[in-house]
Structures are given as C-alpha cells and as structure tokens.
Amino acid sequence: MKKRIISVILAVGILAVLATAQDAMKKDAPPKPAAGPSQVLLENWNDVGRKLIAMAEDFPEDKYDFKPVPAQRSFAEQLLHAANANYFFTNPAMGLKPPAVEDPKRDQFKTKAAVVEFVKKAFADGAAAIKQKGDTGMSDLIVDPFANQQMRASDMAWGLIEHSGEHYGQLVVYYRVAGLVPPESRPKK
C-alpha cells in the first residue's frame, strides 16, 4: 500500500516538473509572427461558416421550417439569408454583380440537403475569394449596395462575418426553443 502511494506521489511530482519545464520552454521561445490580414480574415470567415454549416447539417429536417414566432424567418430561411448575404462580398470582390435578392426563396431549396449544400458553397466561395485576393487585393474598393458607398473588400467581408455571427446567435435560440442543444454548446469529445 505504501509503495503504491509513493508511486502515485512520484508520478504526480514528475508530471508537475515536466509541465513546468514545458511552460518555461514556451516562455523562452520567441513568439510566432503575426498572420497576414487576409489569413486572419479567412480564419474568421471559415470559423463562422463552420458553425453555421454544423447547424445546417445537425438540425432535424422536419424542423427546418420552425419559427419561434410567426413574424420571424424559419430556421431554413435564416440559413439561406445568412449564406446568400456572403455573395454581397464574394461577387463584387470577384468582379461580379451582387445578388439580385437578399433572401432566396425557401421553395428554391426544398430539402435540408439543398440548404446545407448552399450554405457550404456560399462559405467556400467567400473563402476562395479571400485566398485569391490575398492581403493586397483585400484593399481593393468595392461598392456596398446597401449604402451605395465604396469600401475595402476586407471591410465588407468583416461586416458579413459579423452578420453571420448575428444569425448564428439567432439560430442558437431556435435550437433552445425547439428543445435542442446547438452543436457548439455540446460537451467536447
């Protein structure tokens, strides 16, 4: 029994020494260089996209037309709106006209699979535009069709990341009102 206790104490002591040594090595190492502006933008674009795609894939198809109250968009309409809004950055950044409508009609995306595919494509297209433009190209001027004002492509992209985050927050409420737990709120495996 005493040998077992001594073994446990020694193991804990060794682990503590190793952890302290590892922390000391991190503090002594020079910091990594900052990522470029377009790389930081891309990481944030992909992160909010990942969250919305996870919700699109996870939410039960029989609840896709769920609305917490009648005046709100349905779950599917929220996803379609957030994804389509990305094209107000992607299209002008790539020299194309912005979308003709802000909200695609739900009847154009009849199934969960169609909505998921659209959300994935919208975020992939935006990511491709950010990669193609790079740091220099993200300073190109595009026209914000809502304000009829020139702005840097990066500013429009950051605005749409924030917009997607707002809809992510709304969709968290849809999950909770429907009695479900959103993917990001579940315990990590």
PDB file of C-alpha atoms in Angstrom:
ATOM      1  CA  MET A   1       0.000   0.000   0.000  1.00  0.00           C
ATOM      2  CA  LYS A   2       2.828   2.413   0.937  1.00  0.00           C
ATOM      3  CA  LYS A   3       4.639   1.594  -2.315  1.00  0.00           C
ATOM      4  CA  ARG A   4       1.503   2.433  -4.299  1.00  0.00           C
ATOM      5  CA  ILE A   5       1.096   5.797  -2.533  1.00  0.00           C
ATOM      6  CA  ILE A   6       4.777   6.608  -3.051  1.00  0.00           C
ATOM      7  CA  SER A   7       4.466   5.658  -6.748  1.00  0.00           C
ATOM      8  CA  VAL A   8       1.460   7.950  -7.192  1.00  0.00           C
ATOM      9  CA  ILE A   9       3.235  10.836  -5.440  1.00  0.00           C
ATOM     10  CA  LEU A  10       6.335  10.341  -7.588  1.00  0.00           C
ATOM     11  CA  ALA A  11       4.246  10.208 -10.789  1.00  0.00           C
ATOM     12  CA  VAL A  12       2.421  13.415  -9.869  1.00  0.00           C
ATOM     13  CA  GLY A  13       5.729  15.088  -8.997  1.00  0.00           C
ATOM     14  CA  ILE A  14       7.324  14.071 -12.297  1.00  0.00           C
ATOM     15  CA  LEU A  15       4.315  15.323 -14.259  1.00  0.00           C
ATOM     16  CA  ALA A  16       4.434  18.656 -12.418  1.00  0.00           C
ATOM     17  CA  VAL A  17       8.143  19.078 -13.188  1.00  0.00           C
ATOM     18  CA  LEU A  18       7.565  18.242 -16.864  1.00  0.00           C
ATOM     19  CA  ALA A  19       4.642  20.678 -17.134  1.00  0.00           C
ATOM     20  CA  THR A  20       6.699  23.450 -15.518  1.00  0.00           C
ATOM     21  CA  ALA A  21       9.621  22.771 -17.855  1.00  0.00           C
ATOM     22  CA  GLN A  22       7.291  22.819 -20.854  1.00  0.00           C
ATOM     23  CA  ASP A  23       5.813  26.170 -19.759  1.00  0.00           C
ATOM     24  CA  ALA A  24       9.312  27.583 -19.308  1.00  0.00           C
ATOM     25  CA  MET A  25      10.252  26.490 -22.841  1.00  0.00           C
ATOM     26  CA  LYS A  26       7.155  28.249 -24.236  1.00  0.00           C
ATOM     27  CA  LYS A  27       8.039  31.468 -22.392  1.00  0.00           C
ATOM     28  CA  ASP A  28      11.633  31.364 -23.643  1.00  0.00           C
ATOM     29  CA  ALA A  29      10.661  30.691 -27.256  1.00  0.00           C
ATOM     30  CA  PRO A  30      10.190  33.736 -29.469  1.00  0.00           C
ATOM     31  CA  PRO A  31       6.548  34.424 -30.322  1.00  0.00           C
ATOM     32  CA  LYS A  32       5.230  33.264 -33.661  1.00  0.00           C
ATOM     33  CA  PRO A  33       4.938  36.041 -36.238  1.00  0.00           C
ATOM     34  CA  ALA A  34       1.520  37.584 -36.768  1.00  0.00           C
ATOM     35  CA  ALA A  35      -0.595  36.115 -39.544  1.00  0.00           C
ATOM     36  CA  GLY A  36      -1.288  38.351 -42.530  1.00  0.00           C
ATOM     37  CA  PRO A  37      -4.558  40.309 -42.616  1.00  0.00           C
ATOM     38  CA  SER A  38      -6.183  38.100 -45.251  1.00  0.00           C
ATOM     39  CA  GLN A  39      -5.198  34.956 -43.314  1.00  0.00           C
ATOM     40  CA  VAL A  40      -6.841  36.282 -40.139  1.00  0.00           C
ATOM     41  CA  LEU A  41      -9.915  37.247 -42.166  1.00  0.00           C
ATOM     42  CA  LEU A  42     -10.025  33.792 -43.767  1.00  0.00           C
ATOM     43  CA  GLU A  43      -9.753  32.031 -40.395  1.00  0.00           C
ATOM     44  CA  ASN A  44     -12.671  34.039 -39.016  1.00  0.00           C
ATOM     45  CA  TRP A  45     -14.727  33.562 -42.210  1.00  0.00           C
ATOM     46  CA  ASN A  46     -14.178  29.804 -42.042  1.00  0.00           C
ATOM     47  CA  ASP A  47     -14.932  29.639 -38.315  1.00  0.00           C
ATOM     48  CA  VAL A  48     -18.367  31.237 -38.529  1.00  0.00           C
ATOM     49  CA  GLY A  49     -19.018  29.197 -41.673  1.00  0.00           C
ATOM     50  CA  ARG A  50     -18.112  26.015 -39.800  1.00  0.00           C
ATOM     51  CA  LYS A  51     -20.613  26.866 -37.076  1.00  0.00           C
ATOM     52  CA  LEU A  52     -23.475  27.589 -39.483  1.00  0.00           C
ATOM     53  CA  ILE A  53     -22.701  24.510 -41.578  1.00  0.00           C
ATOM     54  CA  ALA A  54     -22.684  22.349 -38.423  1.00  0.00           C
ATOM     55  CA  MET A  55     -26.118  23.713 -37.518  1.00  0.00           C
ATOM     56  CA  ALA A  56     -27.433  23.206 -41.054  1.00  0.00           C
ATOM     57  CA  GLU A  57     -26.266  19.589 -41.009  1.00  0.00           C
ATOM     58  CA  ASP A  58     -27.407  18.899 -37.440  1.00  0.00           C
ATOM     59  CA  PHE A  59     -30.883  20.459 -37.145  1.00  0.00           C
ATOM     60  CA  PRO A  60     -33.653  17.929 -37.851  1.00  0.00           C
ATOM     61  CA  GLU A  61     -35.103  18.291 -41.343  1.00  0.00           C
ATOM     62  CA  ASP A  62     -38.662  18.080 -40.004  1.00  0.00           C
ATOM     63  CA  LYS A  63     -37.936  21.268 -38.025  1.00  0.00           C
ATOM     64  CA  TYR A  64     -36.347  23.233 -40.891  1.00  0.00           C
ATOM     65  CA  ASP A  65     -39.491  25.372 -41.247  1.00  0.00           C
ATOM     66  CA  PHE A  66     -39.680  26.007 -37.492  1.00  0.00           C
ATOM     67  CA  LYS A  67     -40.141  29.626 -36.376  1.00  0.00           C
ATOM     68  CA  PRO A  68     -40.133  30.656 -32.705  1.00  0.00           C
ATOM     69  CA  VAL A  69     -42.810  33.230 -33.610  1.00  0.00           C
ATOM     70  CA  PRO A  70     -44.686  33.680 -36.910  1.00  0.00           C
ATOM     71  CA  ALA A  71     -43.047  37.030 -37.793  1.00  0.00           C
ATOM     72  CA  GLN A  72     -39.542  35.522 -37.871  1.00  0.00           C
ATOM     73  CA  ARG A  73     -37.741  33.657 -40.621  1.00  0.00           C
ATOM     74  CA  SER A  74     -37.808  29.891 -40.374  1.00  0.00           C
ATOM     75  CA  PHE A  75     -34.637  28.000 -39.452  1.00  0.00           C
ATOM     76  CA  ALA A  76     -34.006  27.264 -43.147  1.00  0.00           C
ATOM     77  CA  GLU A  77     -34.742  30.866 -44.156  1.00  0.00           C
ATOM     78  CA  GLN A  78     -32.218  32.112 -41.574  1.00  0.00           C
ATOM     79  CA  LEU A  79     -29.530  29.875 -43.066  1.00  0.00           C
ATOM     80  CA  LEU A  80     -30.413  30.860 -46.640  1.00  0.00           C
ATOM     81  CA  HIS A  81     -30.362  34.555 -45.743  1.00  0.00           C
ATOM     82  CA  ALA A  82     -27.003  34.381 -43.945  1.00  0.00           C
ATOM     83  CA  ALA A  83     -25.391  32.316 -46.708  1.00  0.00           C
ATOM     84  CA  ASN A  84     -26.752  34.439 -49.559  1.00  0.00           C
ATOM     85  CA  ALA A  85     -25.558  37.625 -47.853  1.00  0.00           C
ATOM     86  CA  ASN A  86     -21.981  36.369 -48.323  1.00  0.00           C
ATOM     87  CA  TYR A  87     -22.380  36.966 -52.046  1.00  0.00           C
ATOM     88  CA  PHE A  88     -22.696  40.703 -51.382  1.00  0.00           C
ATOM     89  CA  PHE A  89     -18.947  40.412 -50.635  1.00  0.00           C
ATOM     90  CA  THR A  90     -17.915  37.496 -52.828  1.00  0.00           C
ATOM     91  CA  ASN A  91     -19.497  38.654 -56.082  1.00  0.00           C
ATOM     92  CA  PRO A  92     -18.169  42.244 -56.092  1.00  0.00           C
ATOM     93  CA  ALA A  93     -14.772  41.056 -54.832  1.00  0.00           C
ATOM     94  CA  MET A  94     -14.605  38.752 -57.860  1.00  0.00           C
ATOM     95  CA  GLY A  95     -15.866  41.419 -60.293  1.00  0.00           C
ATOM     96  CA  LEU A  96     -19.444  40.106 -60.457  1.00  0.00           C
ATOM     97  CA  LYS A  97     -22.775  41.786 -59.722  1.00  0.00           C
ATOM     98  CA  PRO A  98     -24.174  41.301 -56.208  1.00  0.00           C
ATOM     99  CA  PRO A  99     -27.196  39.020 -55.823  1.00  0.00           C
ATOM    100  CA  ALA A 100     -30.491  40.344 -57.169  1.00  0.00           C
ATOM    101  CA  VAL A 101     -32.312  39.472 -53.937  1.00  0.00           C
ATOM    102  CA  GLU A 102     -31.323  39.459 -50.293  1.00  0.00           C
ATOM    103  CA  ASP A 103     -33.378  36.406 -49.350  1.00  0.00           C
ATOM    104  CA  PRO A 104     -33.549  33.334 -51.573  1.00  0.00           C
ATOM    105  CA  LYS A 105     -36.988  31.730 -51.544  1.00  0.00           C
ATOM    106  CA  ARG A 106     -37.346  28.609 -49.439  1.00  0.00           C
ATOM    107  CA  ASP A 107     -39.136  26.826 -52.295  1.00  0.00           C
ATOM    108  CA  GLN A 108     -35.901  27.022 -54.318  1.00  0.00           C
ATOM    109  CA  PHE A 109     -34.263  24.874 -51.611  1.00  0.00           C
ATOM    110  CA  LYS A 110     -36.879  22.257 -50.834  1.00  0.00           C
ATOM    111  CA  THR A 111     -34.714  19.832 -48.838  1.00  0.00           C
ATOM    112  CA  LYS A 112     -32.293  20.026 -45.960  1.00  0.00           C
ATOM    113  CA  ALA A 113     -29.591  18.706 -48.298  1.00  0.00           C
ATOM    114  CA  ALA A 114     -30.181  21.599 -50.713  1.00  0.00           C
ATOM    115  CA  VAL A 115     -29.921  24.164 -47.909  1.00  0.00           C
ATOM    116  CA  VAL A 116     -26.766  22.533 -46.499  1.00  0.00           C
ATOM    117  CA  GLU A 117     -25.187  22.498 -49.971  1.00  0.00           C
ATOM    118  CA  PHE A 118     -25.991  26.206 -50.470  1.00  0.00           C
ATOM    119  CA  VAL A 119     -24.554  27.204 -47.087  1.00  0.00           C
ATOM    120  CA  LYS A 120     -21.367  25.202 -47.731  1.00  0.00           C
ATOM    121  CA  LYS A 121     -20.965  26.705 -51.206  1.00  0.00           C
ATOM    122  CA  ALA A 122     -21.523  30.282 -50.010  1.00  0.00           C
ATOM    123  CA  PHE A 123     -18.784  29.996 -47.392  1.00  0.00           C
ATOM    124  CA  ALA A 124     -16.444  28.094 -49.723  1.00  0.00           C
ATOM    125  CA  ASP A 125     -16.893  30.731 -52.447  1.00  0.00           C
ATOM    126  CA  GLY A 126     -16.115  33.508 -49.963  1.00  0.00           C
ATOM    127  CA  ALA A 127     -13.051  31.671 -48.680  1.00  0.00           C
ATOM    128  CA  ALA A 128     -11.825  31.192 -52.245  1.00  0.00           C
ATOM    129  CA  ALA A 129     -12.278  34.919 -52.929  1.00  0.00           C
ATOM    130  CA  ILE A 130     -10.295  35.860 -49.809  1.00  0.00           C
ATOM    131  CA  LYS A 131      -7.488  33.462 -50.761  1.00  0.00           C
ATOM    132  CA  GLN A 132      -7.412  34.699 -54.349  1.00  0.00           C
ATOM    133  CA  LYS A 133      -7.347  38.380 -53.374  1.00  0.00           C
ATOM    134  CA  GLY A 134      -4.711  37.964 -50.659  1.00  0.00           C
ATOM    135  CA  ASP A 135      -3.525  40.814 -48.462  1.00  0.00           C
ATOM    136  CA  THR A 136      -3.131  43.310 -51.281  1.00  0.00           C
ATOM    137  CA  GLY A 137      -6.392  42.514 -53.072  1.00  0.00           C
ATOM    138  CA  MET A 138      -8.453  42.780 -49.912  1.00  0.00           C
ATOM    139  CA  SER A 139      -7.735  46.529 -50.046  1.00  0.00           C
ATOM    140  CA  ASP A 140      -9.493  46.792 -53.428  1.00  0.00           C
ATOM    141  CA  LEU A 141     -12.552  49.038 -53.394  1.00  0.00           C
ATOM    142  CA  ILE A 142     -15.986  47.541 -53.969  1.00  0.00           C
ATOM    143  CA  VAL A 143     -19.424  49.132 -53.670  1.00  0.00           C
ATOM    144  CA  ASP A 144     -21.640  48.301 -50.724  1.00  0.00           C
ATOM    145  CA  PRO A 145     -25.019  48.026 -52.486  1.00  0.00           C
ATOM    146  CA  PHE A 146     -26.950  48.786 -49.302  1.00  0.00           C
ATOM    147  CA  ALA A 147     -25.162  52.084 -48.589  1.00  0.00           C
ATOM    148  CA  ASN A 148     -24.147  52.819 -52.205  1.00  0.00           C
ATOM    149  CA  GLN A 149     -20.692  53.565 -50.870  1.00  0.00           C
ATOM    150  CA  GLN A 150     -17.221  52.380 -51.752  1.00  0.00           C
ATOM    151  CA  MET A 151     -15.449  50.292 -49.163  1.00  0.00           C
ATOM    152  CA  ARG A 152     -12.481  47.966 -48.958  1.00  0.00           C
ATOM    153  CA  ALA A 153     -13.264  44.343 -49.808  1.00  0.00           C
ATOM    154  CA  SER A 154     -11.902  43.300 -46.406  1.00  0.00           C
ATOM    155  CA  ASP A 155     -14.297  45.652 -44.614  1.00  0.00           C
ATOM    156  CA  MET A 156     -17.254  44.141 -46.449  1.00  0.00           C
ATOM    157  CA  ALA A 157     -16.043  40.629 -45.591  1.00  0.00           C
ATOM    158  CA  TRP A 158     -15.601  41.524 -41.896  1.00  0.00           C
ATOM    159  CA  GLY A 159     -19.114  43.000 -41.887  1.00  0.00           C
ATOM    160  CA  LEU A 160     -20.534  39.786 -43.291  1.00  0.00           C
ATOM    161  CA  ILE A 161     -18.661  37.695 -40.732  1.00  0.00           C
ATOM    162  CA  GLU A 162     -20.374  39.790 -38.059  1.00  0.00           C
ATOM    163  CA  HIS A 163     -23.702  39.403 -39.889  1.00  0.00           C
ATOM    164  CA  SER A 164     -23.262  35.620 -39.963  1.00  0.00           C
ATOM    165  CA  GLY A 165     -22.446  35.711 -36.245  1.00  0.00           C
ATOM    166  CA  GLU A 166     -25.717  37.524 -35.560  1.00  0.00           C
ATOM    167  CA  HIS A 167     -27.650  34.826 -37.408  1.00  0.00           C
ATOM    168  CA  TYR A 168     -25.668  32.139 -35.634  1.00  0.00           C
ATOM    169  CA  GLY A 169     -26.857  33.658 -32.335  1.00  0.00           C
ATOM    170  CA  GLN A 170     -30.446  33.713 -33.543  1.00  0.00           C
ATOM    171  CA  LEU A 171     -30.209  30.072 -34.598  1.00  0.00           C
ATOM    172  CA  VAL A 172     -28.925  29.136 -31.144  1.00  0.00           C
ATOM    173  CA  VAL A 173     -32.232  30.474 -29.818  1.00  0.00           C
ATOM    174  CA  TYR A 174     -34.130  28.398 -32.408  1.00  0.00           C
ATOM    175  CA  TYR A 175     -32.315  25.321 -31.111  1.00  0.00           C
ATOM    176  CA  ARG A 176     -33.130  26.119 -27.493  1.00  0.00           C
ATOM    177  CA  VAL A 177     -36.800  26.958 -28.156  1.00  0.00           C
ATOM    178  CA  ALA A 178     -37.108  23.687 -30.093  1.00  0.00           C
ATOM    179  CA  GLY A 179     -35.701  21.853 -27.051  1.00  0.00           C
ATOM    180  CA  LEU A 180     -32.364  21.063 -28.704  1.00  0.00           C
ATOM    181  CA  VAL A 181     -28.736  21.786 -27.835  1.00  0.00           C
ATOM    182  CA  PRO A 182     -26.660  23.551 -30.526  1.00  0.00           C
ATOM    183  CA  PRO A 183     -23.520  21.721 -31.717  1.00  0.00           C
ATOM    184  CA  GLU A 184     -21.121  24.309 -30.230  1.00  0.00           C
ATOM    185  CA  SER A 185     -22.776  24.009 -26.813  1.00  0.00           C
ATOM    186  CA  ARG A 186     -22.402  20.260 -26.528  1.00  0.00           C
ATOM    187  CA  PRO A 187     -19.599  18.755 -24.456  1.00  0.00           C
ATOM    188  CA  LYS A 188     -16.456  18.166 -26.499  1.00  0.00           C
ATOM    189  CA  LYS A 189     -15.395  14.560 -27.004  1.00  0.00           C
TER     190      LYS A 189
END
